mmCIF file of C-alpha atoms in Angstrom:
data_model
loop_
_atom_site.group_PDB
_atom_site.id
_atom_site.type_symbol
_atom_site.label_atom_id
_atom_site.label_comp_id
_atom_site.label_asym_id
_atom_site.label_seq_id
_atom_site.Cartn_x
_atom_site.Cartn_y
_atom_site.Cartn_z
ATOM 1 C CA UNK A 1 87.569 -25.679 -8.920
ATOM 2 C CA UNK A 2 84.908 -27.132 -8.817
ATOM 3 C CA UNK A 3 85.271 -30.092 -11.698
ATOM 4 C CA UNK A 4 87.261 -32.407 -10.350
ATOM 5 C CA UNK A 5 85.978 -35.538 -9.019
ATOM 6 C CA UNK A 6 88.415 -35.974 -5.903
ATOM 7 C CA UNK A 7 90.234 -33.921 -3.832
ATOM 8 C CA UNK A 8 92.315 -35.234 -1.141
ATOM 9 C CA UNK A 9 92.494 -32.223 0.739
ATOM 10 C CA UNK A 10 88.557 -30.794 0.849
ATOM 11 C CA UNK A 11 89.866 -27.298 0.400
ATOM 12 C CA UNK A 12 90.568 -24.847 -2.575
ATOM 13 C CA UNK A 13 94.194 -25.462 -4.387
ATOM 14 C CA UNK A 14 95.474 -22.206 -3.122
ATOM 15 C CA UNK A 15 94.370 -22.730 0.769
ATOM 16 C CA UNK A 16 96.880 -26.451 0.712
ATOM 17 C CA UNK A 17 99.944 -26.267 2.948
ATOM 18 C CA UNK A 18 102.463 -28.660 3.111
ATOM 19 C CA UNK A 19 101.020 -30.303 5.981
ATOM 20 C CA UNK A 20 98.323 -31.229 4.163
ATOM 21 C CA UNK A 21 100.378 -33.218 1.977
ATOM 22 C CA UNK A 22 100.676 -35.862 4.964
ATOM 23 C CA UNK A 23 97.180 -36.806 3.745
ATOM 24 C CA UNK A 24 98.787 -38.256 0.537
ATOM 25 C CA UNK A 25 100.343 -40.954 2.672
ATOM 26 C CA UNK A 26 97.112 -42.794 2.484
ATOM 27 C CA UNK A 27 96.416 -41.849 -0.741
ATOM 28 C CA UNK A 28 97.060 -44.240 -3.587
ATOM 29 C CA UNK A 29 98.434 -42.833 -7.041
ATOM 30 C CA UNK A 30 95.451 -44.070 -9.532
ATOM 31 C CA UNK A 31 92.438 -42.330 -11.683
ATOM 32 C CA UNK A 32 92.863 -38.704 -9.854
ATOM 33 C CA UNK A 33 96.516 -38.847 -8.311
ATOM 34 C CA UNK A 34 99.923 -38.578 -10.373
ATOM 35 C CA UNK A 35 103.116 -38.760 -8.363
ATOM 36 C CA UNK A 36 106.271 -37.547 -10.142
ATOM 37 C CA UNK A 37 109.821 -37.351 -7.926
ATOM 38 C CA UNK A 38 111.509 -36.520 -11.086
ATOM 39 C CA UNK A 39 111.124 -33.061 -13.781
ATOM 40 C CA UNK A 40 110.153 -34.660 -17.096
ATOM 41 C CA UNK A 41 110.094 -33.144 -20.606
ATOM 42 C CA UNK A 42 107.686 -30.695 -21.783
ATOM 43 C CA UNK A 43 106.080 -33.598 -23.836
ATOM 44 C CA UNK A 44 105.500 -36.012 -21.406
ATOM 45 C CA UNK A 45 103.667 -33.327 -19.123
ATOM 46 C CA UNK A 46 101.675 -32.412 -21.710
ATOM 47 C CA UNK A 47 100.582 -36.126 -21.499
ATOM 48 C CA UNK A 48 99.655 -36.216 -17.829
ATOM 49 C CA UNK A 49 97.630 -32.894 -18.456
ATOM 50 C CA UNK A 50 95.844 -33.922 -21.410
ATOM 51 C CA UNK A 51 95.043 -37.437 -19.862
ATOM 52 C CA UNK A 52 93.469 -35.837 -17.035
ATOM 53 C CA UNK A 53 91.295 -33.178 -18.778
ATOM 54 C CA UNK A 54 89.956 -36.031 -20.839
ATOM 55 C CA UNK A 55 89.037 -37.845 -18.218
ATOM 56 C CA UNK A 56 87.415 -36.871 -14.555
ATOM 57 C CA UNK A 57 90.615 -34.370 -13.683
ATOM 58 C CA UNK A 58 93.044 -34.800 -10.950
ATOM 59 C CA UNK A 59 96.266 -33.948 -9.495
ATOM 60 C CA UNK A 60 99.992 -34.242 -9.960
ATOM 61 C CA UNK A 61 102.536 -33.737 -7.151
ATOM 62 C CA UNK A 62 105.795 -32.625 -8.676
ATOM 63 C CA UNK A 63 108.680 -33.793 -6.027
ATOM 64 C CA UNK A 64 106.691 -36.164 -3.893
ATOM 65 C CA UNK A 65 107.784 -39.858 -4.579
ATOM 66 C CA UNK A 66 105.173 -43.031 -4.778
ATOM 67 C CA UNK A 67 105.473 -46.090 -2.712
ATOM 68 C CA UNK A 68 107.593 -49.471 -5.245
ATOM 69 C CA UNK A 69 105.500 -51.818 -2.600
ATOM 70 C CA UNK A 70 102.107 -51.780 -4.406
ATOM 71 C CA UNK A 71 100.470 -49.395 -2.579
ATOM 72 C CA UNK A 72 100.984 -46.347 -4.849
ATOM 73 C CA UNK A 73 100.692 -44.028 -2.165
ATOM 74 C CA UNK A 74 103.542 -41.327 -1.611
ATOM 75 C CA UNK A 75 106.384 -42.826 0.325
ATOM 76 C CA UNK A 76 108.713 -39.546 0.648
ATOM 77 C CA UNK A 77 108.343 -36.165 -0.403
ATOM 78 C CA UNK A 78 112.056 -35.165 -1.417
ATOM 79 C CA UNK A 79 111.013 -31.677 -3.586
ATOM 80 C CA UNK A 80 112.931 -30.022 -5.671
ATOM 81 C CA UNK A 81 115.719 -27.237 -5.434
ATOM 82 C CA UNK A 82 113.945 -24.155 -5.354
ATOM 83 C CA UNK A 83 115.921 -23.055 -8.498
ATOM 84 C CA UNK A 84 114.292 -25.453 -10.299
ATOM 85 C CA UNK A 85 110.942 -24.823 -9.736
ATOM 86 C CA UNK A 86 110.697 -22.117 -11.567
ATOM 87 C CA UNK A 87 111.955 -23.905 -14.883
ATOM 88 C CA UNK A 88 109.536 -26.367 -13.997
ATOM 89 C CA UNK A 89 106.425 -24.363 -13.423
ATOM 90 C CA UNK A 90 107.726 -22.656 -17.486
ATOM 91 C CA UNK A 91 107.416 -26.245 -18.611
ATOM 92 C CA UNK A 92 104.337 -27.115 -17.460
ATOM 93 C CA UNK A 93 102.723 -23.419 -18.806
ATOM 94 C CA UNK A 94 104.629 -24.398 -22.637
ATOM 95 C CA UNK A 95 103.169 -28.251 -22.142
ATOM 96 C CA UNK A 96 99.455 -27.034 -21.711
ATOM 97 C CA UNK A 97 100.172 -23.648 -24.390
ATOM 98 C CA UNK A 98 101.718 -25.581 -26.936
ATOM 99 C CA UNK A 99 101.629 -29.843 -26.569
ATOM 100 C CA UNK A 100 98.243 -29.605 -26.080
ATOM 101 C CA UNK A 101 94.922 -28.548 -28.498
ATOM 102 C CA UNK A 102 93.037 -27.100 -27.305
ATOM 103 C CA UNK A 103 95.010 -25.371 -23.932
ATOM 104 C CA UNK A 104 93.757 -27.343 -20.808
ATOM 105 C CA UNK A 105 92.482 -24.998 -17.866
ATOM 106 C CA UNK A 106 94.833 -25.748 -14.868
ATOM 107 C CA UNK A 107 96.286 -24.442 -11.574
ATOM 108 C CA UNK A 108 98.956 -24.825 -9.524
ATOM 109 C CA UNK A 109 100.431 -24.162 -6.174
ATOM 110 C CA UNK A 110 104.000 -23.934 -5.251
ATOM 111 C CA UNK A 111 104.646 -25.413 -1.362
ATOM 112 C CA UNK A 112 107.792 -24.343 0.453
ATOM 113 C CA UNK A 113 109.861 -25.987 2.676
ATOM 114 C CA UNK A 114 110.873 -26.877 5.765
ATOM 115 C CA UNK A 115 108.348 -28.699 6.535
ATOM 116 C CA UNK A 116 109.057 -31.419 9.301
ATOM 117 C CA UNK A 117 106.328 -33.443 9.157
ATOM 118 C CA UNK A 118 106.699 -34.389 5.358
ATOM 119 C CA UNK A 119 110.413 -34.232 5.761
ATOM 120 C CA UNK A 120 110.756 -31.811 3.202
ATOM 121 C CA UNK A 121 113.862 -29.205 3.399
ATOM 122 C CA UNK A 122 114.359 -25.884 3.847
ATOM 123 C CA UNK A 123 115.707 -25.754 0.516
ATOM 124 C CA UNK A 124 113.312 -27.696 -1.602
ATOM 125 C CA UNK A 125 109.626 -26.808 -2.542
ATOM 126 C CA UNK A 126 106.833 -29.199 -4.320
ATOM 127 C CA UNK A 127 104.643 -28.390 -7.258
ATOM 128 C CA UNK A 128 100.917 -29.235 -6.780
ATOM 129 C CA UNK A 129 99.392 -28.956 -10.458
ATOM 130 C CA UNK A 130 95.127 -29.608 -10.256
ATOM 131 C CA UNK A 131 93.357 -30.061 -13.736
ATOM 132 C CA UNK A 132 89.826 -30.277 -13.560
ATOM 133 C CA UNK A 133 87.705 -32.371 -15.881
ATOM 134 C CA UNK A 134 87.759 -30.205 -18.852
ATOM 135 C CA UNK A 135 84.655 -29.315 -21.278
ATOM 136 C CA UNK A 136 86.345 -28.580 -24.547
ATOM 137 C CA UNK A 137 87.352 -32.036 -25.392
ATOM 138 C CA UNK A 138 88.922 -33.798 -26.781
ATOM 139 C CA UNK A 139 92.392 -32.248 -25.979
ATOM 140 C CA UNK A 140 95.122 -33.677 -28.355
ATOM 141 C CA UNK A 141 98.558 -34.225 -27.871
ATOM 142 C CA UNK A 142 101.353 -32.944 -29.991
ATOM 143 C CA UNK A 143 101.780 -36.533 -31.301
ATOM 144 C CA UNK A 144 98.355 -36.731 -32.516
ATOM 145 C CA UNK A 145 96.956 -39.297 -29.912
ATOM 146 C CA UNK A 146 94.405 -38.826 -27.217
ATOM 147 C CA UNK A 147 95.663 -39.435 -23.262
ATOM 148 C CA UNK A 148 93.265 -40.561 -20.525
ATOM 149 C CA UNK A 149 93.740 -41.983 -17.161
ATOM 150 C CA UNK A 150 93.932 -45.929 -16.602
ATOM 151 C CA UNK A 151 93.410 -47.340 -13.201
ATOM 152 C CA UNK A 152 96.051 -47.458 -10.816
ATOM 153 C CA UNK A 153 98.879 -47.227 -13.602
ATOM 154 C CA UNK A 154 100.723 -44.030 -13.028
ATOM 155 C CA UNK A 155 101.470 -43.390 -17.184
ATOM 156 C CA UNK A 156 98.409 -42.046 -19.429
ATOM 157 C CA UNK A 157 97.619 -44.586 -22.143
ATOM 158 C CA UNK A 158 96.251 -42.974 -25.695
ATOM 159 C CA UNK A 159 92.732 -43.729 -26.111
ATOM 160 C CA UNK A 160 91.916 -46.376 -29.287
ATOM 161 C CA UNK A 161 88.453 -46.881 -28.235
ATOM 162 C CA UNK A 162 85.976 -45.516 -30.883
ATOM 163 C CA UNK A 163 83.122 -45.365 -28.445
ATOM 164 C CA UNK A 164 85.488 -43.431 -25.896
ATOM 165 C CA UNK A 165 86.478 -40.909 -28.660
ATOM 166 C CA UNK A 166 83.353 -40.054 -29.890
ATOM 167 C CA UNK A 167 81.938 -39.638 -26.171
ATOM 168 C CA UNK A 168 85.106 -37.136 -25.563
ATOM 169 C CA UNK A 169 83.331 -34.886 -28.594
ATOM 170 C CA UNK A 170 80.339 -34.870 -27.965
ATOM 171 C CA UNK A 171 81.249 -33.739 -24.520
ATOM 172 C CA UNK A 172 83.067 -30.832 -26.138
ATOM 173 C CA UNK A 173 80.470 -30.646 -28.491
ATOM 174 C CA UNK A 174 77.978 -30.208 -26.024
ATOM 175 C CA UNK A 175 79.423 -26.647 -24.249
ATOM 176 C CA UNK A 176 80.573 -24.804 -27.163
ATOM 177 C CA UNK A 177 76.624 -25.227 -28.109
ATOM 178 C CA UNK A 178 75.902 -24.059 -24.676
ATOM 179 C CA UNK A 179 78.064 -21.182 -25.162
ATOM 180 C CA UNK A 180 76.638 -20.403 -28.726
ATOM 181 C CA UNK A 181 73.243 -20.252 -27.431
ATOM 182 C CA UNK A 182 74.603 -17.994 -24.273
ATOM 183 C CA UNK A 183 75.494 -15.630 -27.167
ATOM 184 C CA UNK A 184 72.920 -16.131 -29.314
ATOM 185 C CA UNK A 185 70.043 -14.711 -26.720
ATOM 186 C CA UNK A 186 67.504 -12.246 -27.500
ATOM 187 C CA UNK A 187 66.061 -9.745 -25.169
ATOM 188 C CA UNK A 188 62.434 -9.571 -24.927
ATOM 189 C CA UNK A 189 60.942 -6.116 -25.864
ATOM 190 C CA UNK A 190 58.191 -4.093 -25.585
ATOM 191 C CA UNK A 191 55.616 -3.261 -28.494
ATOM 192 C CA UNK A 192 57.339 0.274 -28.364
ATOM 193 C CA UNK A 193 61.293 -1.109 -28.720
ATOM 194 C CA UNK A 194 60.432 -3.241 -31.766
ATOM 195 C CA UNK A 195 62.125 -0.950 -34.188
ATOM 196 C CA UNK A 196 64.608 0.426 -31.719
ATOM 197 C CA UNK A 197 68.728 -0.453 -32.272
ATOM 198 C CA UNK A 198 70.981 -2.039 -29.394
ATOM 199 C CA UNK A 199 74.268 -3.447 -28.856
ATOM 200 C CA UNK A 200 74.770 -6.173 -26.630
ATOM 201 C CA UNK A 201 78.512 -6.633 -25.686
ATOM 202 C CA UNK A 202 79.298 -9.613 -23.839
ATOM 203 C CA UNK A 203 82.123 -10.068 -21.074
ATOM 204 C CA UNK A 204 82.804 -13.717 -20.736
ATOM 205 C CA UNK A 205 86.243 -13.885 -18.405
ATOM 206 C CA UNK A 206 86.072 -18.220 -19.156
ATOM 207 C CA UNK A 207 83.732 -18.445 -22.004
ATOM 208 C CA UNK A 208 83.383 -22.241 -22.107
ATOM 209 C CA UNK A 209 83.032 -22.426 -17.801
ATOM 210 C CA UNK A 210 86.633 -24.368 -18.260
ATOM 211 C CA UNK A 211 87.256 -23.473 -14.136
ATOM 212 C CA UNK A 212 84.100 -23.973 -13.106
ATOM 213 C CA UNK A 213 84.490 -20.860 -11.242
ATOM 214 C CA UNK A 214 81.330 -18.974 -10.000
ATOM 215 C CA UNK A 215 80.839 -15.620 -9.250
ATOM 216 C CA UNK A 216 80.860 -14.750 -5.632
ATOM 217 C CA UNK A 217 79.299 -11.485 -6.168
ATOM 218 C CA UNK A 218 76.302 -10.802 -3.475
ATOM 219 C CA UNK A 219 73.468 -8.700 -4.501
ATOM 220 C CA UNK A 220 74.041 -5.468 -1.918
ATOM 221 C CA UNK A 221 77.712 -5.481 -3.652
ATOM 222 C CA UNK A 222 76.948 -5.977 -6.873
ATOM 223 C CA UNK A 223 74.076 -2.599 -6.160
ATOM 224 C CA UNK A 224 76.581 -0.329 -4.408
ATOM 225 C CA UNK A 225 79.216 -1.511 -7.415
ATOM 226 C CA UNK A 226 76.441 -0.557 -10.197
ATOM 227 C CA UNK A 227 75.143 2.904 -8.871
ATOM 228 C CA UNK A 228 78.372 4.190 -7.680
ATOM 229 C CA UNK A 229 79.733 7.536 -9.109
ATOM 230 C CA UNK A 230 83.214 7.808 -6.888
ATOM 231 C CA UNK A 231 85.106 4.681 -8.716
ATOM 232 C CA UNK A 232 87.788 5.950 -11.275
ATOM 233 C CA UNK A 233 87.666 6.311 -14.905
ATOM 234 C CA UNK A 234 84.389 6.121 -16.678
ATOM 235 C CA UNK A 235 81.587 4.401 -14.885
ATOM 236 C CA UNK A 236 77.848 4.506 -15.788
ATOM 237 C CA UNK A 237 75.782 4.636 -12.822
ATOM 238 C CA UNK A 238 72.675 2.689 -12.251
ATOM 239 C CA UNK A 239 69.417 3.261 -10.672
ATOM 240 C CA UNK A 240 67.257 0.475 -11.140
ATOM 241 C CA UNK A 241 68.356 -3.195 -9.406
ATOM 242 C CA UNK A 242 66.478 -6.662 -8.976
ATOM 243 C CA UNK A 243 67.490 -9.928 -9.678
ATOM 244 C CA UNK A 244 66.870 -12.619 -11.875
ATOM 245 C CA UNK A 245 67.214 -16.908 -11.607
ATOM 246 C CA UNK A 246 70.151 -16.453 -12.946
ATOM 247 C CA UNK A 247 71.907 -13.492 -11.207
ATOM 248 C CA UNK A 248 71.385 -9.529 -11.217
ATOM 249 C CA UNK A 249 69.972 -6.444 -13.208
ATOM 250 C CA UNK A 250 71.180 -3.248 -13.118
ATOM 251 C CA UNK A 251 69.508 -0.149 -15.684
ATOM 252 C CA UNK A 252 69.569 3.203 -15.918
ATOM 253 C CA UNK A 253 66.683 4.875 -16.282
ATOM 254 C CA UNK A 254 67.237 8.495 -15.059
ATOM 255 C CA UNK A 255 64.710 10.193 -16.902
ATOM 256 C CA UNK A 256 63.382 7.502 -19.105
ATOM 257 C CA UNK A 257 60.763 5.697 -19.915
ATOM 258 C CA UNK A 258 60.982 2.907 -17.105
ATOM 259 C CA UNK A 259 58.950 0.718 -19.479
ATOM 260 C CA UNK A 260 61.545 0.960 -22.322
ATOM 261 C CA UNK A 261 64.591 -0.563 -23.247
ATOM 262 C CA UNK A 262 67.230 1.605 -21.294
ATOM 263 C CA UNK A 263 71.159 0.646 -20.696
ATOM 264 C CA UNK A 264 71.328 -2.265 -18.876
ATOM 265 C CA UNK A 265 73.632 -4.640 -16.932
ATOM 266 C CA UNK A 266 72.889 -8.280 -16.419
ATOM 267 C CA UNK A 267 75.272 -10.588 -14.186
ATOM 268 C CA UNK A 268 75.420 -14.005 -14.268
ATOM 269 C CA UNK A 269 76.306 -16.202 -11.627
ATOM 270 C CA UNK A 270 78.874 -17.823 -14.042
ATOM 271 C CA UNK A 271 80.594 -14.606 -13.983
ATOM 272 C CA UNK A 272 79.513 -13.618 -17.882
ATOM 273 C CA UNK A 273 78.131 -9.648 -18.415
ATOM 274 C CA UNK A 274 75.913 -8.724 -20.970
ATOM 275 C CA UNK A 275 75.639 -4.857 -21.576
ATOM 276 C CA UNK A 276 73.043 -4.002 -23.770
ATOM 277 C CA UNK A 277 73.303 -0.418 -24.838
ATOM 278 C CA UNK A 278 70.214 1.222 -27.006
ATOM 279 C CA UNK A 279 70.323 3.923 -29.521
ATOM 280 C CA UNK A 280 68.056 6.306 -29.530
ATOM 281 C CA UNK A 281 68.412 7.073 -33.524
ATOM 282 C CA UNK A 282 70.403 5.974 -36.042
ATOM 283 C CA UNK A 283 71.084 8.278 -38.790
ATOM 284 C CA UNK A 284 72.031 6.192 -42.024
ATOM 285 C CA UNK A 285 73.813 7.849 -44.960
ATOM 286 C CA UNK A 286 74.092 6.261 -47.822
ATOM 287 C CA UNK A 287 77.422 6.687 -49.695
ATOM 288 C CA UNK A 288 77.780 7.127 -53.335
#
């Protein structure tokens, strides 16, 4: 997850332990870190999510407790019961599905205890929630105001500011044009394709990039994936692979003309598919 600003723990949300969250000892609650000791309503975690996405992402810690001496940095990490973890984790899912519009993407990692060295119990666990910086702004709260991050205070403030606001569209703004012109491309043909009819169908698994996951696909695998014949259900085999700035081609020719438009595959490294399918004829009957 690649858009957020900080991480405290220079690894992937899934890989933390909960020795890693002695690191948060020396890590002050502010622009990127949320501590919260206590389960709040649905509403006011649907602020801390919202606040986040609108500004550069961040974290919240769910059972770890911040320092009253003016350091902000965790002082304890007391957890939760484990039976309430999973009421918790339901909250947080309703606060992003229905406080929030649009949905914020976000993760989050449950850490067990015991766990000595953070003094957390056998019988308690801690919620690690990350929300990265998110690109279909501006995400509104239920009460109609927009939440951003101030500074060291550890409650999101709505945003009044007109330049602020406007800033938070246009960032929106900005990807769903991205995305429209992602959908909007046209393949270049050949001279002898001109009248020919295609389909292009498009698999977008995040359309708007909101994880800012790529793909991790090499080029051998992605081959062997395309030309294979053995995996189950229907599969259309390839014979035809290069690759592009962008990611990978895969076509079947078979016993086509190599220099016309043929089924093909392209991959993106943003993890999008386009699959553009031609017809050889179309027979149109007109109905009375």
């Amino acid at each position: 997850m690649h858009l957020i600003t900080f991480n405290p723990f220079s690894k992937d949300i899934e890989l933390v332990t909960a020795t890693d969250l002695l690191v948060l000892k020396d890590v002050a609650e502010g622009w990127y870190i949320e501590y919260k000791s206590e389960a709040f309503d649905t509403k006011k975690i649907g602020k801390s999510l919202a606040a986040f996405a609108n500004h550069y992402g961040g974290w919240i810690f769910y059972g770890v407790k911040g320092a009253k001496d003016g350091s902000n940095r965790a002082e304890s990490f007391p957890g939760f019961e484990k039976h309430e973890v999973s009421l918790l984790i339901e909250r947080i899912r309703n606060a992003a599905k229905d406080i929030i519009n649009p949905s914020p993407y976000y993760e989050h990692k449950i850490v067990d205890g015991p766990c000595h060295e953070i003094g957390l119990n056998s019988d308690k666990s801690i919620v690690i929630v990350a929300i990265p910086s998110g690109i279909d702004t501006p995400y509104i709260h239920a009460d109609g105001r927009i939440y951003r991050r101030i500074a060291d205070s550890s409650d999101p403030k709505p945003e009044t500011d007109r330049f602020t606001l406007d800033f938070l569209w246009q960032r929106g703004q900005r990807r769903r044009d991205k995305l429209t012109a992602f959908l909007e491309i046209i393949p270049i043909l050949s001279g002898q394709d001109d009248e020919t009819s295609f389909i292009d169908l498009f698999l977008l698994p995040d359309p708007l990039g909101a994880s800012g996951q790529q793909s991790k696909l090499d080029f051998p695998t992605f081959r062997e994936l395309m030309k294979t014949q053995r995996s189950p259900g229907f599969h259309i085999p390839c014979d035809n692979f290069y690759t592009m700035s962008e990611g990978y081609i895969a076509r079947q020719i078979n016993n086509n003309n190599p220099y016309r438009l043929v089924l093909t595959w392209r991959h993106y490294f943003s993890g999008f598919s386009i699959i553009s399918i031609p017809f050889s004829s179309i027979k149109i009957t007109q109905l009375n």
